[in-house]
Short mmCIF file of C-alpha atoms in Angstrom, two decimals:
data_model
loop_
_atom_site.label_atom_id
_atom_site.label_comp_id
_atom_site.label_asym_id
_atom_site.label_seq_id
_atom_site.Cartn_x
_atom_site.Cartn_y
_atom_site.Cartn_z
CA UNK A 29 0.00 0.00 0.00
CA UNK A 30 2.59 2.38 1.20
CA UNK A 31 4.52 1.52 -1.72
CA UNK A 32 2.01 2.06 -3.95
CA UNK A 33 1.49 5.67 -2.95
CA UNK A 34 5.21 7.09 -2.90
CA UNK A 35 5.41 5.41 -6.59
CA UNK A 36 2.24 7.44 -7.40
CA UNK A 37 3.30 10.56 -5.86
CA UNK A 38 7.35 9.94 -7.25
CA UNK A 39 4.97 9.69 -10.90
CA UNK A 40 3.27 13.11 -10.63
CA UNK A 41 6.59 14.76 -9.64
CA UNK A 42 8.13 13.49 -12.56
CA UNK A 43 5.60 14.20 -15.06
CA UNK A 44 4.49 17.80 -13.23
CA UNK A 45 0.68 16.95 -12.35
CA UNK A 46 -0.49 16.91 -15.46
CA UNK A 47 1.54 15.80 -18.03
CA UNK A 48 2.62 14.10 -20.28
CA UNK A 49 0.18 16.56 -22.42
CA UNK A 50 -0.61 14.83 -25.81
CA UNK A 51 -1.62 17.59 -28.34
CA UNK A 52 -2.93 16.72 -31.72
CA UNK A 53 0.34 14.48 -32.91
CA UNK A 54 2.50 16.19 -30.46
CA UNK A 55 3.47 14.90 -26.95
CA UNK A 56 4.84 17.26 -24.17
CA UNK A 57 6.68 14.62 -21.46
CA UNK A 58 6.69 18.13 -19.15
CA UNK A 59 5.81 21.96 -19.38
CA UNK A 60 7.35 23.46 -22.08
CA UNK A 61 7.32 26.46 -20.25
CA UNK A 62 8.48 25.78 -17.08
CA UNK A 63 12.16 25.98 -16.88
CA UNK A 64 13.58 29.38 -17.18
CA UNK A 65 16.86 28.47 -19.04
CA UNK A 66 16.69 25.10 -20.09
CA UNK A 67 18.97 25.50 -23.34
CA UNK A 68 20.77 28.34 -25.06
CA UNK A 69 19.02 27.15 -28.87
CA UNK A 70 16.35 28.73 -27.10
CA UNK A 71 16.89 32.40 -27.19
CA UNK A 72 14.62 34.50 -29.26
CA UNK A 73 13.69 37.80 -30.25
CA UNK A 74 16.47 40.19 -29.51
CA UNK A 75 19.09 38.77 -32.38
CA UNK A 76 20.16 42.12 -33.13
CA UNK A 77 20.90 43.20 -29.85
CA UNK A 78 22.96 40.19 -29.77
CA UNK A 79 24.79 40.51 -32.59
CA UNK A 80 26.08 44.11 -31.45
CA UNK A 81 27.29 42.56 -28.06
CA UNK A 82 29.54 39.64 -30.12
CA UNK A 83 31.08 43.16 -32.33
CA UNK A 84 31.92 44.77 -28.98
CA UNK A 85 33.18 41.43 -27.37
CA UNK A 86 35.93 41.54 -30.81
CA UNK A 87 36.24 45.41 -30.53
CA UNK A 88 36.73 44.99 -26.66
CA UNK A 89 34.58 47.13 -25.79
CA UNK A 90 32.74 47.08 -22.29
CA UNK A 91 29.20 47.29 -22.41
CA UNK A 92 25.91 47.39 -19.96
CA UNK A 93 22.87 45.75 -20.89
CA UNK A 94 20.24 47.11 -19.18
CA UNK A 95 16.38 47.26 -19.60
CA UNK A 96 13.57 46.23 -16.53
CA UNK A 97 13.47 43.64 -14.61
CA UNK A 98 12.75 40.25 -16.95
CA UNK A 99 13.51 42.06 -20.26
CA UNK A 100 15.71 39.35 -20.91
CA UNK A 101 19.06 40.62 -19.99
CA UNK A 102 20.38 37.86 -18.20
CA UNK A 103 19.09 35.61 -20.91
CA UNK A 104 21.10 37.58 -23.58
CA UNK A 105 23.99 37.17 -21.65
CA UNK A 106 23.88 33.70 -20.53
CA UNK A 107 23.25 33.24 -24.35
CA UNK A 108 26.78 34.70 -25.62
CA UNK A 109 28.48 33.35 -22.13
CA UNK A 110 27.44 29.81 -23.82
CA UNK A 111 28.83 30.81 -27.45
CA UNK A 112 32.18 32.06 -25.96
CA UNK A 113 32.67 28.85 -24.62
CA UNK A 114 32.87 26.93 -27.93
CA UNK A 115 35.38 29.33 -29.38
CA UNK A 116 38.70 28.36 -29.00
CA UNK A 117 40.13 31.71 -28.33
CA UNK A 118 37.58 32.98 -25.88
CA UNK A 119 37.36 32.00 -22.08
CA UNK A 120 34.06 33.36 -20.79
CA UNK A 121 33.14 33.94 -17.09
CA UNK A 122 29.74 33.79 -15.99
CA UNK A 123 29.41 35.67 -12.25
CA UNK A 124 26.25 36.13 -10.69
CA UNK A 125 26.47 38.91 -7.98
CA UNK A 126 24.54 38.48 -4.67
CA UNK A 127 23.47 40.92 -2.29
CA UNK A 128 25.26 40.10 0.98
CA UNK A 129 28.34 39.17 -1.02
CA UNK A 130 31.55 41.02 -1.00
CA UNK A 131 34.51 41.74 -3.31
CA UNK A 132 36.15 38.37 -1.55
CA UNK A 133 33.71 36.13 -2.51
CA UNK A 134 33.39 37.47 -6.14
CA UNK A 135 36.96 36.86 -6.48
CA UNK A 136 36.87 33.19 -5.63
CA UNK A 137 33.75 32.96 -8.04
CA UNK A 138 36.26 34.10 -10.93
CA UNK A 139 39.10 31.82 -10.16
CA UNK A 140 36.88 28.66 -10.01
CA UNK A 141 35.45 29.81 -13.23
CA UNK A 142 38.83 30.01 -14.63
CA UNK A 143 39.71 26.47 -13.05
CA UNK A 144 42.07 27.88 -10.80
CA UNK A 145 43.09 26.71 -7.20
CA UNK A 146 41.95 29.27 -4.79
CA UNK A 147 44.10 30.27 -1.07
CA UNK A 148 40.77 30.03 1.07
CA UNK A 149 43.23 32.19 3.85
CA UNK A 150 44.30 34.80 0.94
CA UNK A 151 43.23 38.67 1.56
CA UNK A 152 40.64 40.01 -0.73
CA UNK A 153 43.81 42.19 -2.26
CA UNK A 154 45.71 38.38 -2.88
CA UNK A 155 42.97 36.80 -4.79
CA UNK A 156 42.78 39.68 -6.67
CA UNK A 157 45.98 39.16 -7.67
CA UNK A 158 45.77 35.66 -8.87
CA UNK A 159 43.24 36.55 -10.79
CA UNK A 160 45.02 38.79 -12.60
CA UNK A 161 47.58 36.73 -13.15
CA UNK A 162 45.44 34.12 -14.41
CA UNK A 163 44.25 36.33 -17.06
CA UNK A 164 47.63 37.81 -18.33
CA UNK A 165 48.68 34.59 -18.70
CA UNK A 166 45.50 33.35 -20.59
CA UNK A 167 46.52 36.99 -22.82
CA UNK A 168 50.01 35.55 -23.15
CA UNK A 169 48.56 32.22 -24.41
CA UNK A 170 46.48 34.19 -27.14
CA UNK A 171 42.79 33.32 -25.15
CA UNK A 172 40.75 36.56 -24.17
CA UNK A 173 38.50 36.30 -21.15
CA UNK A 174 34.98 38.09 -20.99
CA UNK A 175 33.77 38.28 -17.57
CA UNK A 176 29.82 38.66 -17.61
CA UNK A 177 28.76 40.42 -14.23
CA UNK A 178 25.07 39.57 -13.90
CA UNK A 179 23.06 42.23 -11.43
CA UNK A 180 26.84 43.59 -10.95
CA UNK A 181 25.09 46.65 -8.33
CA UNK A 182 24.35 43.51 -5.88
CA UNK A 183 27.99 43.83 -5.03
CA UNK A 184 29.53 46.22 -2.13
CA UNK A 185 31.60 49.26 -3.70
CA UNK A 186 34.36 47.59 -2.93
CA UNK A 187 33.59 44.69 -5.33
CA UNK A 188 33.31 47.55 -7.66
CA UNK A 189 36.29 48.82 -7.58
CA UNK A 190 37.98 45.54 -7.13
CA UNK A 191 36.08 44.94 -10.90
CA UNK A 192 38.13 48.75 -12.09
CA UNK A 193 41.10 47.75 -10.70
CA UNK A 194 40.94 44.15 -12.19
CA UNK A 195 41.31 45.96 -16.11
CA UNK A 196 43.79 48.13 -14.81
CA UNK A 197 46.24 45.67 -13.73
CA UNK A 198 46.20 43.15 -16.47
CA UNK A 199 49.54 44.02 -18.82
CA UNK A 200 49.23 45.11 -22.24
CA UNK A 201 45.51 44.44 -22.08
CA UNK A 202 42.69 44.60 -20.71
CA UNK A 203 39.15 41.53 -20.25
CA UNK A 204 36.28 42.27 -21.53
CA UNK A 205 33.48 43.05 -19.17
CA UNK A 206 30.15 42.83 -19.81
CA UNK A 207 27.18 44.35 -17.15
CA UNK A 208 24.25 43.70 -17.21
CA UNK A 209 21.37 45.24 -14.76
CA UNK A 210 18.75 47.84 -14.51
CA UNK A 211 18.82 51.32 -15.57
CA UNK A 212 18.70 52.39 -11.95
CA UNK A 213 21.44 50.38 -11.17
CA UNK A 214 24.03 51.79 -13.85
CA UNK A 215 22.94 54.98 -12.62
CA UNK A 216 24.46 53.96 -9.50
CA UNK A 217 27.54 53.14 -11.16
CA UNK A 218 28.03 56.34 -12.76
CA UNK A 219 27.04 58.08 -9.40
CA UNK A 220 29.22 55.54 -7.58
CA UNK A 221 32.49 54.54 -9.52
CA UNK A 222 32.88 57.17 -11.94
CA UNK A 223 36.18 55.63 -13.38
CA UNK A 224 34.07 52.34 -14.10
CA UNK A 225 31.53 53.86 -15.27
CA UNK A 226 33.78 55.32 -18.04
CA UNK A 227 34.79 51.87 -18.69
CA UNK A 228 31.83 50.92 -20.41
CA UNK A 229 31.79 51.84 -23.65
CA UNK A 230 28.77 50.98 -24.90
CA UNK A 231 25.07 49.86 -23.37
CA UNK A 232 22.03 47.88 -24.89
CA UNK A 233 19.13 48.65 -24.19
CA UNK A 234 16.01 45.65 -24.06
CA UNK A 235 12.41 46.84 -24.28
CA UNK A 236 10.69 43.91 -24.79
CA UNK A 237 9.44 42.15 -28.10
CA UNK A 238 7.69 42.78 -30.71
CA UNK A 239 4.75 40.35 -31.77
CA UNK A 240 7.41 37.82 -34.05
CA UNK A 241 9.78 37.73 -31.06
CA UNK A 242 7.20 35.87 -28.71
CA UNK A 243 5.57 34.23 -31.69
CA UNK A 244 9.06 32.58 -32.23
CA UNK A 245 9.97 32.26 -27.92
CA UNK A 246 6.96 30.06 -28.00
CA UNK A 247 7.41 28.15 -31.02
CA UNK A 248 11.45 27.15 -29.60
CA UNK A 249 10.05 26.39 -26.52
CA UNK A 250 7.34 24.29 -28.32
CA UNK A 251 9.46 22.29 -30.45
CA UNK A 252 12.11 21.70 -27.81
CA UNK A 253 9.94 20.10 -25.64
CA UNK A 254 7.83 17.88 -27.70
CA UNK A 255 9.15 14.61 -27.78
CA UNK A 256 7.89 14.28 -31.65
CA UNK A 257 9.91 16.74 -32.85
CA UNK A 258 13.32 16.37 -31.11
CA UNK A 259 14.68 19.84 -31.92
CA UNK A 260 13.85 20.19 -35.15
CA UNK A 261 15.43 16.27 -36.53
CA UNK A 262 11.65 15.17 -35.90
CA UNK A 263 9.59 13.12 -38.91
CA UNK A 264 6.46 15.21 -39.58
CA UNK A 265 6.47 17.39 -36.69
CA UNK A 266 4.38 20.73 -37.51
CA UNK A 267 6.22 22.55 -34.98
CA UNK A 268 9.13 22.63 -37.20
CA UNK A 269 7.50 24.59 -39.27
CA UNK A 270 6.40 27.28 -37.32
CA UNK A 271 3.20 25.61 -35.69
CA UNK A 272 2.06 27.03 -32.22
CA UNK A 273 0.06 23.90 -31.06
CA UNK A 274 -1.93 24.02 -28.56
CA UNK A 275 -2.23 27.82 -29.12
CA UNK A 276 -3.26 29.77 -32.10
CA UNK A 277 -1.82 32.39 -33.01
CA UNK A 278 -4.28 34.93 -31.59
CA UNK A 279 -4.02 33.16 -28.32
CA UNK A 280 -0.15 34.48 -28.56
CA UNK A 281 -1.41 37.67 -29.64
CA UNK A 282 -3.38 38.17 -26.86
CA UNK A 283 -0.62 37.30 -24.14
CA UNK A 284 1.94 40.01 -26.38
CA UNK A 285 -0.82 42.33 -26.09
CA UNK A 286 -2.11 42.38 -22.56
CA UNK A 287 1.05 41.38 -20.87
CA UNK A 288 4.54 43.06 -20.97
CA UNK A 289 6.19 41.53 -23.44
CA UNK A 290 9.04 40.50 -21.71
CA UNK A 291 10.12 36.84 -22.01
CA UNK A 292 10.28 36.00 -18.42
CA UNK A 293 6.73 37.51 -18.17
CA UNK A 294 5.43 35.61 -21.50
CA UNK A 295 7.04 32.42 -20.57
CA UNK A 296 5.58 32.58 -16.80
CA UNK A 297 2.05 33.47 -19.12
CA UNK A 298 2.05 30.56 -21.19
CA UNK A 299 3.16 28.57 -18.32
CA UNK A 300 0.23 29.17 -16.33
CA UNK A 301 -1.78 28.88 -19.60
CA UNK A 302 -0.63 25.63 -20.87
CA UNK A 303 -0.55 24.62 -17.40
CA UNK A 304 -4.94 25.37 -17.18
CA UNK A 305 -5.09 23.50 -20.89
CA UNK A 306 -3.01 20.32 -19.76
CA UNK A 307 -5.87 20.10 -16.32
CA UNK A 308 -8.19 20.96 -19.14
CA UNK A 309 -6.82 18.33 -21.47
CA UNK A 310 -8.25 21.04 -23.51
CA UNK A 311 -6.91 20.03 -27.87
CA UNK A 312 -6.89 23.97 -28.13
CA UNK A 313 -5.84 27.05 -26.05
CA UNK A 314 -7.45 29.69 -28.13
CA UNK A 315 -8.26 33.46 -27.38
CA UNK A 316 -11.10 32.94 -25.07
CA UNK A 317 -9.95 30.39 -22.81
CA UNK A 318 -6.73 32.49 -22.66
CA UNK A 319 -7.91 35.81 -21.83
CA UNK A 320 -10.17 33.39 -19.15
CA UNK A 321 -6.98 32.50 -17.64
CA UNK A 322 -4.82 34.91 -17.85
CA UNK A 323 -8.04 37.26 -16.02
CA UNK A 324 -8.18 34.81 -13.44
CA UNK A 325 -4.54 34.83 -12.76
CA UNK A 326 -4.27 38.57 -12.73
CA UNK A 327 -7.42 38.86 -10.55
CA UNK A 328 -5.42 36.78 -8.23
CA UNK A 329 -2.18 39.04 -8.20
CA UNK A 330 -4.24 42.04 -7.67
CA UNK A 331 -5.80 40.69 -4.53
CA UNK A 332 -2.55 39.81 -3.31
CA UNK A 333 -0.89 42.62 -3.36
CA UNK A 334 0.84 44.65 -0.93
CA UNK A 335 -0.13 47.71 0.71
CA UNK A 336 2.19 50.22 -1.07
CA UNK A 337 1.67 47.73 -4.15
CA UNK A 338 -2.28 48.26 -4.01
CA UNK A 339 -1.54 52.23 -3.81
CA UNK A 340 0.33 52.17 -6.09
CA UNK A 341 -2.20 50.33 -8.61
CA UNK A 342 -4.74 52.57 -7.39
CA UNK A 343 -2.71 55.68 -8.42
CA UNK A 344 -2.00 54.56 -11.63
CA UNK A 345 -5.66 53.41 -12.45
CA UNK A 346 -7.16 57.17 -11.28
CA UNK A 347 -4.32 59.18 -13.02
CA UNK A 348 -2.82 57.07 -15.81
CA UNK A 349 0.87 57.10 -16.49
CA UNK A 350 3.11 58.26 -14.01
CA UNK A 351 6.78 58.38 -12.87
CA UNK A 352 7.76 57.34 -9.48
CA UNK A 353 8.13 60.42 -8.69
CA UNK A 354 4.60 61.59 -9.39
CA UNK A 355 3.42 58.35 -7.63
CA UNK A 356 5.51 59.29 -4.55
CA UNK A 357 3.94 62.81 -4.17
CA UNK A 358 0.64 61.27 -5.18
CA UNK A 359 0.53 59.02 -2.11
CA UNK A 360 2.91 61.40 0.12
CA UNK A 361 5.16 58.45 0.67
CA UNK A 362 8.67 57.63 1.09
CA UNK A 363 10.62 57.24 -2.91
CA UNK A 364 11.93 53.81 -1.38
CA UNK A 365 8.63 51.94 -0.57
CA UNK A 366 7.09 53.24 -3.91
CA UNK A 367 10.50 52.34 -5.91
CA UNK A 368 10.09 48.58 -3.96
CA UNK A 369 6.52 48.70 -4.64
CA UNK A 370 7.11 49.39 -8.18
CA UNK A 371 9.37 46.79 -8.40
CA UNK A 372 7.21 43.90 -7.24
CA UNK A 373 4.20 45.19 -9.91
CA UNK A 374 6.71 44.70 -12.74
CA UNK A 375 8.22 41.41 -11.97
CA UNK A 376 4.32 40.20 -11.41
CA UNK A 377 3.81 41.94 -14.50
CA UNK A 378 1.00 43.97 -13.62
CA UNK A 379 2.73 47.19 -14.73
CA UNK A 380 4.63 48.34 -17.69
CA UNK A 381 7.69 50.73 -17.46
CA UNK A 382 7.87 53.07 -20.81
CA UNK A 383 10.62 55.74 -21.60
CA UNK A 384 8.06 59.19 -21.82
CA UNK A 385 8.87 62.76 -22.14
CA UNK A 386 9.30 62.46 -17.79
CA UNK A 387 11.61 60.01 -18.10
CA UNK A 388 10.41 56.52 -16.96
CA UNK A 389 6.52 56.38 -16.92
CA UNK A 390 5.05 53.20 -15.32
CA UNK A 391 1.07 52.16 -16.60
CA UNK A 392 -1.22 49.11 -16.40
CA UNK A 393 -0.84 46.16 -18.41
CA UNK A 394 -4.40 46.22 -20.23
CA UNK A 395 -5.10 42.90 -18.62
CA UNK A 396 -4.48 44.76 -15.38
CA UNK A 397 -6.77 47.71 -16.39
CA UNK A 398 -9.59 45.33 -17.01
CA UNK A 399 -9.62 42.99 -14.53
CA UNK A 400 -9.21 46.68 -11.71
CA UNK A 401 -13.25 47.47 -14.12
CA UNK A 402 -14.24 43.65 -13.49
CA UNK A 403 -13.30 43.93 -9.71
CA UNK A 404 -14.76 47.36 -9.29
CA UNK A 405 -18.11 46.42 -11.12
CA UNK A 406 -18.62 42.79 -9.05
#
């Protein structure tokens, strides 16, 4: 009996609940939509922006990506972090900075990415050091390092200016850097560091994508996942051609319409979507019985919001578009619970930041803006 029931439960772990999900010829084993990073074949939609970032990497230029949060940025990066690493020449480092962590810690972070042994009783100052001698050497072997710093205004000011003094003490050259965080935070920088900040060279900018860029998000996804297809070596698979199964394409449309259209908000969409079909075992997710779900799951956001969050979204619904700063002296509140408050609406995705002639202008999603009418009318 009792043996019975852990194999049961061990079976709806592995397959997620409801899955496998058989589709119309096509077989899902798990959620396509799921895993945040599951593969690098996966990127989409910003192939331009990418391309720029592999000319600066050969120029050696330092750049910034920046953009809100779940734009994509870390994607992007993780993206040319896993190129670099099948080109012979190039030795990528992939760092993920931590609030709580100090210049120290980042240090031992780059050596083990390099492979190199690291003095656990060395001063911050010493492993410093190795590190730059790991690099020159690297240079003198003909292999150029690009150190990705993901969220790189986590780190203390001293990790900062450990990162400054890390180009300036590498002979005859200097590694590549690449940022990537939020506007905010590379205004920080150039508030902060002012020699780093004149380091960077260039900065990308992610806004989100346009219609084709989630069309094709959802499509990789699609095809990676379904067991039919294999990644595109399949017999007869429709997905390799472009198919959306089990959504049409007006389903998509919808979800790049009344979301952000930011890929960790549209995947975290069509997860919960897909996720409602599956339960469903519905052939088709089409327009209706998205905008069904994706009103019940904003309905649900809304009514767990915070207090400052729920001002906020109260603001914003009476007066439309609005900086923080208007929001602030709307509600007579401190700039740091607003700025927090703000923060939480866009990673939920119940808000969408927009460059206006204030500066940065915040508004409801239209999913939010109907669901606040539904609410207020029940």
């Amino acid at each position: 009996m009792v043996d019975d029931i852990v194999s049961e439960i061990k079976g709806e772990f592995e397959s997620g609940g409801s899955w496998p999900y058989e589709v119309d010829g096509h077989r899902f084993r798990t959620n396509p939509f799921a895993e945040k990073w599951p593969d690098p074949s996966l990127f989409a939609g910003y192939e331009d922006e990418l391309r720029r970032l592999r000319e600066n990497i050969q120029r050696n230029v330092n750049t910034f990506i920046t953009g809100p949060f779940g734009t994509g940025k870390t994607i992007l990066t993780k993206t040319m972090y896993e190129v670099l690493t099948e080109v012979e020449e190039y030795e990528p480092v992939f760092v993920a900075v931590q609030k709580g962590r100090f210049s120290k810690t980042m240090a031992k972070r780059i050596l083990d990415e390099l492979g190199e042994p690291v003095d656990s009783t060395a001063t911050s100052t010493e492993l410093y050091d190795d590190v730059a001698d790991a690099l020159e050497r690297r240079y003198e072997d003909g292999v150029r390092t690009v150190v990705f710093y993901d969220e790189v205004i986590n780190g203390s000011e001293g990790t900062l200016r450990q990162i400054l003094h890390l180009q300036r003490d590498v002979e005859n050259w200097e590694p590549v850097l690449v940022f990537n965080g939020t506007a905010h935070m590379l205004d920080q920088i150039h508030g902060r560091i002012e020699p780093l900040s004149d380091r960077i060279g260039d900065e990308i900018t992610l806004s989100g994508l346009d219609i084709d860029g989630v069309v094709e998000l959802v499509n990789k996804r699609l095809r990676y996942y379904c067991r039919e297809s294999e990644w595109g070596d399949g017999d007869g698979c429709s997905h390799d051609e472009g198919d959306l199964a089990p959504f049409t394409r007006e389903a998509i449309e919808l979800v790049h319409q009344d979301i952000t259209p930011y890929p960790r908000h549209i995947r975290r969409e069509c997860n919960e979507v897909i996720e409602a079909g599956a339960r469903a075992e519905r052939d088709v997710l089409d327009f209706e019985f998205v905008r069904a779900t994706l009103a019940e799951e904003t309905s649900r956001k809304l009514e767990q919001l915070s207090g400052h969050a729920a001002d906020v979204v109260a603001v914003l619904d009476e007066q439309g578009p609005s900086t923080a700063n208007g929001i602030t002296e709307a509600l007579e509140a401190s700039s740091y619970h607003i700025q927090e408050a703000l923060t939480e609406l866009e990673k939920e995705g119940l808000i969408r930041a927009t460059e206006g002639d204030r500066g940065i202008e915040y508004k409801l999603t239209e999913q939010t803006s109907r669901e606040l009418s539904n609410l207020t009318q029940s």
